[in-house]
Coordinates of C-alpha atoms in Angstrom, one line a residue:
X174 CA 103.7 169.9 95.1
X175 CA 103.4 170.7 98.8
X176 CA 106.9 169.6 99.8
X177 CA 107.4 171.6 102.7
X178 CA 105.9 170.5 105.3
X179 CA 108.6 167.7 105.8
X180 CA 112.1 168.5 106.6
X181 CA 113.3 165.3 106.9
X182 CA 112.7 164.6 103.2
X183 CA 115.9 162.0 101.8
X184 CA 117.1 162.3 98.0
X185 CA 115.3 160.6 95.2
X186 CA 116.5 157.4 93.8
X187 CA 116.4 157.6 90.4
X188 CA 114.9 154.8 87.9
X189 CA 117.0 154.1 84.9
X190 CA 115.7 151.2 83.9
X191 CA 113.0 148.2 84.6
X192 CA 112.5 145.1 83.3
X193 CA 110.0 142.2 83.8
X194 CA 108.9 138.6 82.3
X195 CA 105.1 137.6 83.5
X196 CA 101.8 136.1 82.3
X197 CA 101.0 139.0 79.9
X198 CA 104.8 139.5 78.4
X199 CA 108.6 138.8 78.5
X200 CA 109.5 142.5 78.5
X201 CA 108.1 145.5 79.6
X202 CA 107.1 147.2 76.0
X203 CA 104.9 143.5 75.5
X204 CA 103.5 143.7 79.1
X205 CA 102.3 147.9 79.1
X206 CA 100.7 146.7 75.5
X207 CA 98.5 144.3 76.9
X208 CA 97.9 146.4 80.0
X209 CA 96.4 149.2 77.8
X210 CA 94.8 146.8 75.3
X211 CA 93.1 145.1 78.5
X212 CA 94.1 141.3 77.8
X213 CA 94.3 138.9 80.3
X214 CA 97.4 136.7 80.5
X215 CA 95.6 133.8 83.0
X216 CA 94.8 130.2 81.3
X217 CA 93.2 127.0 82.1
X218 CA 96.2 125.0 83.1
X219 CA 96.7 121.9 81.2
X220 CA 99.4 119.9 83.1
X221 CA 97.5 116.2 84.4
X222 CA 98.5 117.7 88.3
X223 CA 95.4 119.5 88.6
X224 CA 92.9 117.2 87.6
X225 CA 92.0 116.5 91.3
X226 CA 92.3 120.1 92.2
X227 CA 89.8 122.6 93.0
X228 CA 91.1 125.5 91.4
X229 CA 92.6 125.0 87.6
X230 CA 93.9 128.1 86.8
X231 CA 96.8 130.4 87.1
X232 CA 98.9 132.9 85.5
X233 CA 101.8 131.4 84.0
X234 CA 104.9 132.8 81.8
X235 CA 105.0 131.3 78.4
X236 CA 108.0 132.4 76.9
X237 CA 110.3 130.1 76.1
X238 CA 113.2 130.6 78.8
X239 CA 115.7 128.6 77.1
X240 CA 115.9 131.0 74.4
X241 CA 116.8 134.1 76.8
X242 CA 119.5 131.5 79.1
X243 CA 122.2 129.2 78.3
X244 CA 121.9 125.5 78.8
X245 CA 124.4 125.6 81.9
X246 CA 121.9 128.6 83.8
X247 CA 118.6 126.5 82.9
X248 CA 119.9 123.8 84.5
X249 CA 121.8 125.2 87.8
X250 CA 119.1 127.4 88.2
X251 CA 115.1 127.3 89.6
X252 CA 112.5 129.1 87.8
X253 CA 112.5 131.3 90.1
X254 CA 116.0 132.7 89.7
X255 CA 115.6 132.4 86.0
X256 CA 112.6 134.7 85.9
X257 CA 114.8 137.1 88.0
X258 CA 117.7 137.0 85.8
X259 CA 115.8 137.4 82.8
X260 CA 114.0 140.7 83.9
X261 CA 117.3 142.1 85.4
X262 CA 119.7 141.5 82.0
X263 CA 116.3 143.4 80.5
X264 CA 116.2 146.4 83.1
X265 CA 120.7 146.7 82.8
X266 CA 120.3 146.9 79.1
X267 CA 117.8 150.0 79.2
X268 CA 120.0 151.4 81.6
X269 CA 123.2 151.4 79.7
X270 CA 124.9 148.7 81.8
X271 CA 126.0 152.0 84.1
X272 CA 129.6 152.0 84.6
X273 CA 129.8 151.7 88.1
X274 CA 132.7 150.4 91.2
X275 CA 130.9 146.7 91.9
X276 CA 131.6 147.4 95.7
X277 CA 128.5 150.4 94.8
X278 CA 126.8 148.3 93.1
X279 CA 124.0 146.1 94.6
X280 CA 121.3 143.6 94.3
X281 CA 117.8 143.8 96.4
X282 CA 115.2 141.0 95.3
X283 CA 112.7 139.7 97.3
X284 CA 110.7 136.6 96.9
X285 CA 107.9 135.3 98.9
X286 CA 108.8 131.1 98.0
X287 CA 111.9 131.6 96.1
X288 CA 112.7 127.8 94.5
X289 CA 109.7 126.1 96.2
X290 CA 109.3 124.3 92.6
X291 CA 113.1 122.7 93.1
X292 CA 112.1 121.8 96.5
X293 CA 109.1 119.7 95.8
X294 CA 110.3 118.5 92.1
X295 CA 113.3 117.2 93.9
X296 CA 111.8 115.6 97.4
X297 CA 109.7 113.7 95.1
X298 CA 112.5 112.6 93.1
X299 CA 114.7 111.1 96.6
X300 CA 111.0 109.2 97.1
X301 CA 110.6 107.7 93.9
X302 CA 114.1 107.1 92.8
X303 CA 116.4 107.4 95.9
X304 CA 119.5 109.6 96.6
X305 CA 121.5 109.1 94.1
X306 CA 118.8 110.5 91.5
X307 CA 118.4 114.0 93.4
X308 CA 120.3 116.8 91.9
X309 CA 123.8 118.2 93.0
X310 CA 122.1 121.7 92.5
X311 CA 119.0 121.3 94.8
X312 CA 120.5 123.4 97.3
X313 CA 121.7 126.3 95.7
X314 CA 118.6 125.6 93.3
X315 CA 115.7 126.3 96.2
X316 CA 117.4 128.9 98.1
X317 CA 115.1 132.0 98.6
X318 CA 118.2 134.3 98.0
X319 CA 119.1 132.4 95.1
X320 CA 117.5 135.1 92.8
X321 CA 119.8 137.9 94.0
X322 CA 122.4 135.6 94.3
X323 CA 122.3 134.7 90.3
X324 CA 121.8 138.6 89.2
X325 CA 124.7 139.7 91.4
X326 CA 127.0 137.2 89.6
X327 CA 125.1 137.7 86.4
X328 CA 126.0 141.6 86.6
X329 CA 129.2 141.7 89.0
X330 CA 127.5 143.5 91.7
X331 CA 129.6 143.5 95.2
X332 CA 127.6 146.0 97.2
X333 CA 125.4 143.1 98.7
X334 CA 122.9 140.7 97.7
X335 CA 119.8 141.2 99.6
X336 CA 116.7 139.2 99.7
X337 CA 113.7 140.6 102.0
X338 CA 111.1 137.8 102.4
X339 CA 108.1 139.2 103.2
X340 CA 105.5 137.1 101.5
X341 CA 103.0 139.5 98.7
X342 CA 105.0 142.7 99.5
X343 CA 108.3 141.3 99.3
X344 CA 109.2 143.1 96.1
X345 CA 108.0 146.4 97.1
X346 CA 109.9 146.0 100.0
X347 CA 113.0 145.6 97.7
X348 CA 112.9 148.7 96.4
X349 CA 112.0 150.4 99.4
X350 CA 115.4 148.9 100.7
X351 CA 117.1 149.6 97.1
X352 CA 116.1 153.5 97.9
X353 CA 117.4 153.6 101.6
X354 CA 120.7 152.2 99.9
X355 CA 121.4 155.0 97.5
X356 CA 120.0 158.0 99.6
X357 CA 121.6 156.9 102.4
X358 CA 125.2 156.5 100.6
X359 CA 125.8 152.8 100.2
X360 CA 125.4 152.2 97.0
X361 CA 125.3 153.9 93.9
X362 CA 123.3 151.4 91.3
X363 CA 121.1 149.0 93.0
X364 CA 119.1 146.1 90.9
X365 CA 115.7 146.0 93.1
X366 CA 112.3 144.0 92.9
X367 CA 110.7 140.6 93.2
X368 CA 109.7 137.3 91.7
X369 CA 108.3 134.4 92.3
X370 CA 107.2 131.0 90.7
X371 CA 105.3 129.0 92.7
X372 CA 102.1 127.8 90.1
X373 CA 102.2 124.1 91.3
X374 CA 100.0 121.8 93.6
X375 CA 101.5 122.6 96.7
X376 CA 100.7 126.5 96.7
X377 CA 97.6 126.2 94.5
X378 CA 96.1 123.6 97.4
X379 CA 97.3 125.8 99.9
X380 CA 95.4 128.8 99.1
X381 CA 92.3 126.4 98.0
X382 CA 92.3 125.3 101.7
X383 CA 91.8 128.7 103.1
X384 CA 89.2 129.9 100.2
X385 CA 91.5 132.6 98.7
X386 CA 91.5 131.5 95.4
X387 CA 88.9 132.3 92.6
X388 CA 87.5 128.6 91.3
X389 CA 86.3 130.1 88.2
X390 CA 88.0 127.3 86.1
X391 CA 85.7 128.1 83.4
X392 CA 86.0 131.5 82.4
X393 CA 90.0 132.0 83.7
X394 CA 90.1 135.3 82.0
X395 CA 87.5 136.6 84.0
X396 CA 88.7 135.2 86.7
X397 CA 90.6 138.0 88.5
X398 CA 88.2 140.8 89.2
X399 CA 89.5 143.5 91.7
X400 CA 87.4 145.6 93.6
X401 CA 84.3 143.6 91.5
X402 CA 81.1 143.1 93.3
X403 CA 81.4 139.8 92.2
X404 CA 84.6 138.7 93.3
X405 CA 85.7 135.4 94.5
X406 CA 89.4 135.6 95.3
X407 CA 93.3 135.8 93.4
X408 CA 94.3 133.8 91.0
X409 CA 97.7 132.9 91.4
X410 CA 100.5 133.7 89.1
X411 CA 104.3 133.8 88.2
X412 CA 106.8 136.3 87.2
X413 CA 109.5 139.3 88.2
X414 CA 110.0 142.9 87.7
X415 CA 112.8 144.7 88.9
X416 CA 114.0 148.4 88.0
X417 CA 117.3 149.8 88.0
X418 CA 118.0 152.7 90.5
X419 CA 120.8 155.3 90.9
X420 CA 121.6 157.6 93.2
X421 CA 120.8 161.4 90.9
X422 CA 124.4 162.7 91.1
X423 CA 125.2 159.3 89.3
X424 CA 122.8 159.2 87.2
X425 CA 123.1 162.9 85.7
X426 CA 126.9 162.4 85.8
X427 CA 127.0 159.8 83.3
X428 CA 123.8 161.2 81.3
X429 CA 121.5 158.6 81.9
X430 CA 117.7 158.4 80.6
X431 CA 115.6 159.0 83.6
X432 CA 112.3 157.1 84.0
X433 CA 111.0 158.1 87.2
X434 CA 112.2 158.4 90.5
X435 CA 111.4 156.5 93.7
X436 CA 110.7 159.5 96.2
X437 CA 109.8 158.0 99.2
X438 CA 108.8 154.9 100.8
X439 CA 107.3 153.3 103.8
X440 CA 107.0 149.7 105.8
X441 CA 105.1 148.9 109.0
X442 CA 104.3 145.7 110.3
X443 CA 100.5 145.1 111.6
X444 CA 101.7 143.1 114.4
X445 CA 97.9 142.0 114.7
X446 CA 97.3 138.7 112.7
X447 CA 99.3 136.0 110.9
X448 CA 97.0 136.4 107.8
X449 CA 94.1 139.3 108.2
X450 CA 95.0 142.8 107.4
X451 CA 94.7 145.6 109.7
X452 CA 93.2 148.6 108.1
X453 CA 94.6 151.0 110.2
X454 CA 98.1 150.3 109.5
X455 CA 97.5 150.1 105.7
X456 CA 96.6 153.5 106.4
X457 CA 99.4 154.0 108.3
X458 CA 102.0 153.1 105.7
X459 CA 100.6 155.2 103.4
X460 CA 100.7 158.2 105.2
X461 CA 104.5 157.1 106.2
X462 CA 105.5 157.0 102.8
X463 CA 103.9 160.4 102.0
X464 CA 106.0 162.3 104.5
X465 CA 108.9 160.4 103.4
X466 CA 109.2 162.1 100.1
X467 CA 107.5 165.2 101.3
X468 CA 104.3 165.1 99.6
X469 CA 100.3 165.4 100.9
X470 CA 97.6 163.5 99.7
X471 CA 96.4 166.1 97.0
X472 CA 99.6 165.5 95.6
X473 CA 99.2 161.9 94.8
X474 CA 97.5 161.6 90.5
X475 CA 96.6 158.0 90.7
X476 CA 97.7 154.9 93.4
X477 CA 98.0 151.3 92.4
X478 CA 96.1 149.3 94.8
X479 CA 97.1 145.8 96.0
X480 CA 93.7 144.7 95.5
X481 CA 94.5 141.0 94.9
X482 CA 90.8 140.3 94.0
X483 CA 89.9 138.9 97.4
X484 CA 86.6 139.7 98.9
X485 CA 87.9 140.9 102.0
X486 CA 91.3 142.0 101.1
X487 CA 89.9 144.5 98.3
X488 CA 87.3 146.1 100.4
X489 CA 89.8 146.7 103.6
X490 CA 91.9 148.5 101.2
X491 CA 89.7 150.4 99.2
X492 CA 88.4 151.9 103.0
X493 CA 91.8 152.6 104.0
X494 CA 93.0 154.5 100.6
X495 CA 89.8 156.5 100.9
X496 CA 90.2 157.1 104.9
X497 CA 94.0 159.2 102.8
X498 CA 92.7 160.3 99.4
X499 CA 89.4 160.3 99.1
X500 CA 87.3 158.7 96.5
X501 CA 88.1 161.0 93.6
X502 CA 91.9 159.7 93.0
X503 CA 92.1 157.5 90.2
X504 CA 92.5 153.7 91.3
X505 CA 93.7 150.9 89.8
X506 CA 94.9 147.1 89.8
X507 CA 96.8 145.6 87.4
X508 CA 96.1 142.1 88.6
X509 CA 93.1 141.4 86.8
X510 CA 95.1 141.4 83.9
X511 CA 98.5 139.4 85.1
X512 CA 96.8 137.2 88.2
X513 CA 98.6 137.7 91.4
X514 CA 102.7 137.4 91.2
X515 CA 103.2 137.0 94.9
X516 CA 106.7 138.5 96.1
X517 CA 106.9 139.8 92.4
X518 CA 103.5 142.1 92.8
X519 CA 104.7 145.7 94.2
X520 CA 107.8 145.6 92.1
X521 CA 105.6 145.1 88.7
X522 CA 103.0 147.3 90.1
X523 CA 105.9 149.8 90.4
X524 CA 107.0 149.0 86.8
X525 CA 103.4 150.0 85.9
X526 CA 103.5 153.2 87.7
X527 CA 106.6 154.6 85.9
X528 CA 104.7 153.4 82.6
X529 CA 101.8 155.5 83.4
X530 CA 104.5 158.8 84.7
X531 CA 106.2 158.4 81.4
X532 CA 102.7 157.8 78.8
X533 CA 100.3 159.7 80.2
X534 CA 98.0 156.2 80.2
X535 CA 96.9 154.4 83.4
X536 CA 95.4 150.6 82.5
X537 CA 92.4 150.0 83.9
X538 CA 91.3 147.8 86.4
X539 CA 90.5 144.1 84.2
X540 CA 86.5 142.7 84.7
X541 CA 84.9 145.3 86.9
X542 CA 81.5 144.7 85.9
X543 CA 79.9 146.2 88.7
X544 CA 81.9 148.1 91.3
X545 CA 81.4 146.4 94.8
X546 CA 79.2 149.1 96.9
X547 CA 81.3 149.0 100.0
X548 CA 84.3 150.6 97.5
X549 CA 83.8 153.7 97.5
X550 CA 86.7 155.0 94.9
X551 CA 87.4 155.9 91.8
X552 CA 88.4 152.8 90.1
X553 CA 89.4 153.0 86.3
X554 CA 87.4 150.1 84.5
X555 CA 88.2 150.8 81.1
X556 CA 91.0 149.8 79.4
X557 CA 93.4 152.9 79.7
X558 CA 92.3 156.0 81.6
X559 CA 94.1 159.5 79.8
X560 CA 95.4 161.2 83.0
X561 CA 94.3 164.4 82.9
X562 CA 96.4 167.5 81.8
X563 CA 97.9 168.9 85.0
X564 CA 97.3 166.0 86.9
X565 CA 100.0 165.5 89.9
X566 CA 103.1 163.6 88.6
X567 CA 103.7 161.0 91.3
X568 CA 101.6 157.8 91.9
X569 CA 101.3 155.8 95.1
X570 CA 102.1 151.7 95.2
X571 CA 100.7 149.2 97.5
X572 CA 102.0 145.7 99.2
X573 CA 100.5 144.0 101.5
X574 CA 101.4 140.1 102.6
X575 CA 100.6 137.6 105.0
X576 CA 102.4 138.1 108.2
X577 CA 101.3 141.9 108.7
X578 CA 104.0 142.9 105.7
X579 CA 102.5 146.7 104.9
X580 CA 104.4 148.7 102.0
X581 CA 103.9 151.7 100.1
X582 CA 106.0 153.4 97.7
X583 CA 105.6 157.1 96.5
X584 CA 107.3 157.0 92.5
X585 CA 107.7 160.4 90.6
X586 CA 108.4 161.6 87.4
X587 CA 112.5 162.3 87.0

């Protein structure tokens, strides 16, 4: 690897353990086999709220969450936090539940809506019934740090509870954050991603209203086509990964399995539009996060792409990943496959990455049935691409979110 050329290159953060709960699986063994088996995990939704809706579909989580949480957390508790908890307990279990002083140890988990369902579920509730039948939890219940609030009591965590908020990167950004914790000394163990849960009217109108959504209601696994000529915007989803990282001398002190590392990272803001993309600074970030772990281009084996399945969106970034790379990298998006998780996005695209380190497999990129012309990379289309022997260990994660919120990661083998 051509790590030379940066001198200011910080220590890796080791990953020691991930976990996530979305449309395609409750863990992270159930979600990679339906990535390589290239299912779909988005639905026709059945609830009698959409019937005057334009778009019908989404990608919800269909587990059972009752059987993973106690009575007392699914009730104190909004979806949102719950998915967060349940992929957390998931990524401490693989780690070993590290031994580790709680004032080291800290939470980073971003959200783009956080407990947007308790909000509306409840304000409906003080119309219709008055006051008195609102919840005593509906504060603590649609909080947006309530997510990182729930793990770091789940887990005993003292090191801080963090919650960046910056709409579809907001996860990425979480473990960018997590990484700047442990290199720079503040933590030891730090719990890091995203999650959101916000498949309702409200959000699902929302989008509808500015076209971003696809509105094929009739073929909802086919929905979701990034980087497809024939693409006709996200479909909306729910979920939350998050990964466990640890500081190296930590890690290799108390013998922990290493999945990966997070080697560098990067986060601009576009300062250009409240909702358009700048190009330029997508290229920006990921050069950023490059020279943050010290690497070139040529040292980069594959990059998930945002690529939310948005006409516009996909095309922008396609031109700015081959303004860095080229068109030869491999490329791929995941979100054909799980629809779009929102805050929760980065952090499972990350989850993928250190899936693909560790296998040797890269899923492909979910109905690509003709590549759009104006993308000129190399997208994988079938179901799992075999990275080739010798091919560069480290892959390249993008987030992007409304606001200008640009974030790439740069993940390693360990």
């Amino acid at each position: 690897m051509n790590a030379g050329h940066n001198s200011a290159v910080q220590p890796r953060a080791i990953i020691t353990g991930a976990g996530t709960i979305n449309p395609l699986g409750s863990t992270v063994s159930e979600t990679w086999a339906g990535l390589v088996a290239g299912k779909s995990g988005i639905a026709a939704l059945g609830d009698a709220w959409t019937k005057q809706l334009p778009v019908k579909i989404a990608g919800q989580v269909t587990a059972d969450l009752s059987e993973h949480l106690s009575t007392r957390e699914m009730k104190r508790m909004d979806r949102c936090g719950q998915l967060a908890l349940i992929a957390a307990r998931e990524a401490w279990a693989q780690a070993g539940a590290p031994d580790v002083d709680p004032e080291r140890f800290a939470v980073v988990i971003g959200s783009a809506y956080g407990g947007l369902g308790s909000t509306l579920e409840q304000d409906r509730t003080l119309a219709a019934s008055g006051p008195r039948k609102v919840s005593p939890h509906t504060l603590t219940r649609l909080m947006v740090n309530g997510p990182a609030a729930w793990v770091s009591i789940d887990l005993g965590a003292r090191g801080g509870a963090r919650t960046p908020v910056s709409a579809c990167a907001s996860g990425a950004e979480a473990i960018v954050q997590a990484a700047e914790m442990i290199r720079s000394g503040a933590a030891d163990v730090v719990i890091a991603g995203g999650v959101d849960a916000s498949v309702n009217d409200l959000v699902i109108t929302g989008f509808s209203q500015i076209r971003a959504l696809s509105t094929r209601n009739d073929d909802p696994q086919r929905a979701s086509r990034p980087f497809d000529g024939g693409r006709d915007g996200f479909v909306l989803a729910e979920g939350a990964a998050v990964v466990v990282l640890e500081s190296e001398e930590h890690a290799r002190a108390r013998g922990a399995g290493m999945l990966g590392a997070v080697a560098g990272g990067a986060v601009t803001s576009d300062a250009n539009d409240i909702v358009a993309a700048d190009p330029a600074m997508q290229r920006r970030v990921m050069q950023k996060a490059l020279e943050s772990a010290g690497l070139a281009a040529e040292d980069i084996g594959f990059i998930h792409a945002h690529a939310t399945s948005t006409p516009v969106g996909d095309k922008l970034e396609g031109q700015a990943i081959n303004a860095i790379f080229g068109a030869e990298v491999p490329v791929t998006s995941t979100k054909g496959h799980t629809g779009h998780l929102l805050g929760g996005a980065g952090s499972l695209a990350a989850v993928v990455v250190v899936e693909a380190l560790r296998t040797g497999l890269l899923p492909g990129t979910l109905n690509v049935q003709e590549l759009d012309p104006e993308v000129d990379l190399n997208v994988v289309t079938e179901d799992a691409h075999r990275l080739q022997p010798g091919y560069s260990p480290a892959g390249l994660v993008n987030a992007f979110g409304f606001g200008g919120h640009s974030v790439a990661l740069v993940i390693t083998g360990a």
